[in-house]
Amino acid sequence: MTDAEIFGRYKVQRPRRQKSSHALAVRSAMEIDFADLEEGDMVVHLQHGIGRYLGLKNMPLSTLDARRQAPGASPETECLVIEFAAGDDVNEPPKLYVPVSEAHLVSKYVGAGKANPPLNTLGGTRWHKAKEQTEKAVRDIAAEMLRIQAVRETQAGHACKPDTQWQREFESAFIYEETRDQITAIADTKADQERPKPMDRLICGDVGFGKTEVAIRAAFKCVMDGKQVAILVPTTVLAQQHFNNFRERMADYPIRVELLSRFRTRREQDQVVKNLAAGAVDIVIGTHRIVQDDIAFKDLGLVVIDEEQRFGVLHKEKFKRLRTMVDVLTLSATPIPRTLYLALTGARDMSTIQTPPHDRLPVETIVTQFDERTIRDAINRELARGGQVFFLHNRVMTIHDMADRLKKLCPNARLVIGHGQMNADDLEEVMTKFVNDEADVLLSTTIIESGLDIPNANTIIIDRADRFGLSDLYQLRGRVGRYKHQAYAYLLLPRHASLLTDVRKRISAMKQYSTLGSGFKIAMRDLEIRGAGNLLGSEQSGHITAVGFELYCQLLKQSVGALKGEKVKPRVDVRIALDFLEQSAVSCQSSVATDHEQLTTNLPHNYVTEPQHRIEIYRKLAQATDKSALDALQKELRDRFGPLPPPVELLLAVGELKILASEKAVTAIEVEEDKLKITRRGDFIQLGGKFPRLTKKEAKARLKEIKRLLLAI
């Protein structure tokens, strides 16, 4: 008999999908998506400082650079319009027009506090002073980070043995097909466990994307090495669910899993504490009870912290003490700004799970005023298709009044109430009823927020959504849509209430980030709204406010690399002015291909239609520092937008020319008619005492000729 026949577990074989164009387009962790940039947002220009983004506009090239004027043509290019502060002698704020080909110089501003900083003045000295001061401060921080990292490297941790036969059997019993990102996160975690230093890894994955399975496998590996595991969760309901999951997954193995929460009696808790100290318990799952002073482990090897943002400052101080001694694995869909910052700057290891499970649909988010008809229709629609509803009302004092209103609206619905102040037995009974489909509507407080998995509940109604933080709303929305059915989230706002600026930003972010895998973007947006806060000390907040979070992290990364002695490839900064390419730049605005179009090096509008996507591609092109990065971009363009038209081929060829020129320390390449001018360190390079002349007439052939001459110098 097979194990499936005995245990009733059948592996769900799902078709492996090739990486979609969306997956190929996933940006680096540090880059903020330009699609998120809206008119009025604060931005940072690398050379000019902080300004206000006013949108995109077509501008004649002649107004941007007199050297680019071409006779008989009026070429245009798309520009980002940025407004700066008006000087003392200027009434109207000046505007800077940045061609999209230079969009890499612009990044979205994220500060350390809620207040926006003053705009910089064009040509002023304040920006350069702020940048210099930040660079000096960043060197000290980089040195401190390397010192902390060096201490971690020298600390002796427990190195787990390679996977055993039991580990392989245990993992093959998982009834779902793992996603690619999940496989990578599992491999990274197990590799950390096998190293002889304490692990400190953050698993950042969307709700329902399989972070728990990573923790289960890490816990199993740790127990197989004779160590104990502590799983720390924020709520008793989630602790109970994890307890059930861990116990079921490990039922076939001699592993003892216990629960420490108020769902257990005092006598049961005392017995678990006693067994922990004696080493009789392998895995303990619990809430804040686990970090209390009376808890002692015989041989703790791994601590898993689920949803770290739900714990208070005192608990985090205890986590810090644990981190120096044992492996720590942190799971989060929307990590707190400080945690995210440490992961982005390399102070903590991070794995991201961005691939959604098969058949998963994004949750449809509806923002509306509190209206009884809307509530009644939403509940009845869900019940009509055999589903269940979460109704979140986060006020225990008035929760029974709300229950009476809901019973009048939907008399046929079986309603149960659950909140944190209930007796433990009563709350457990309510949750069991709802999980077993013996109730249709669960009216509750935020005890349902973290990790609760009820596949049949696919509508959530959140009363007074304006009172919740962004990550809270995201977590709550994640309670539905965990299976293949379409799910709905209703965010109810009070009538006639004028919402604060931050509240409006939170609600609009929830609507904006409704696609699968948005957890990381939500965390970045939360970082933007709340500010990076006290990151490595309050003294750093001023520097982050002055130059913005992204530039601060770039400077920090460069300083760390320099102190480590790494050779960091500089961004290619070569000025190229080729008259035979720029004469017909205007033709790229046309939606119909023309004879001249092959001479342009812009992205044609009929090839990449969305302005945000064009900006994104120009940024990637500008950030390419070697041929492999350029080849990857070419492959991505083919995958996302189809075969490359001639203008895009020329654009990539010019990009390759820039990289080659940078390697040769060339700062400018100009072509006037047939004359080629190459500048290195401020001097023209001449061959045989004169400027080389191009013999070819066709654009591609001319570019090849310039490349050959560059290789020769």
Short mmCIF file of C-alpha atoms in Angstrom, two decimals, residues 2 38 99 112 138 166 203 263 271 342 369 421 482 486 551 553 600 613 625 632 658 665:
data_model
loop_
_atom_site.label_atom_id
_atom_site.label_comp_id
_atom_site.label_asym_id
_atom_site.label_seq_id
_atom_site.Cartn_x
_atom_site.Cartn_y
_atom_site.Cartn_z
CA THR A 2 1.26 3.50 -0.79
CA GLU A 38 2.46 60.38 -9.68
CA PRO A 99 15.16 63.47 -21.04
CA ALA A 112 12.99 59.63 7.45
CA VAL A 138 27.70 57.08 5.67
CA TRP A 166 14.13 11.57 6.49
CA ILE A 203 11.74 35.72 4.26
CA PHE A 263 -5.77 28.20 24.71
CA GLN A 271 3.95 20.91 31.96
CA LEU A 342 18.53 46.41 7.23
CA GLN A 369 -18.56 54.73 2.53
CA GLN A 421 -11.11 39.66 25.51
CA ARG A 482 -6.09 32.15 -0.47
CA GLN A 486 -12.27 35.44 -6.74
CA LEU A 551 20.46 57.72 -2.56
CA CYS A 553 21.34 53.37 0.54
CA THR A 600 16.42 56.99 -34.35
CA HIS A 613 7.66 51.39 -19.05
CA THR A 625 27.73 48.56 -16.69
CA ALA A 632 19.76 40.56 -20.35
CA LYS A 658 28.96 53.71 -24.06
CA ALA A 665 38.25 55.96 -20.14
#
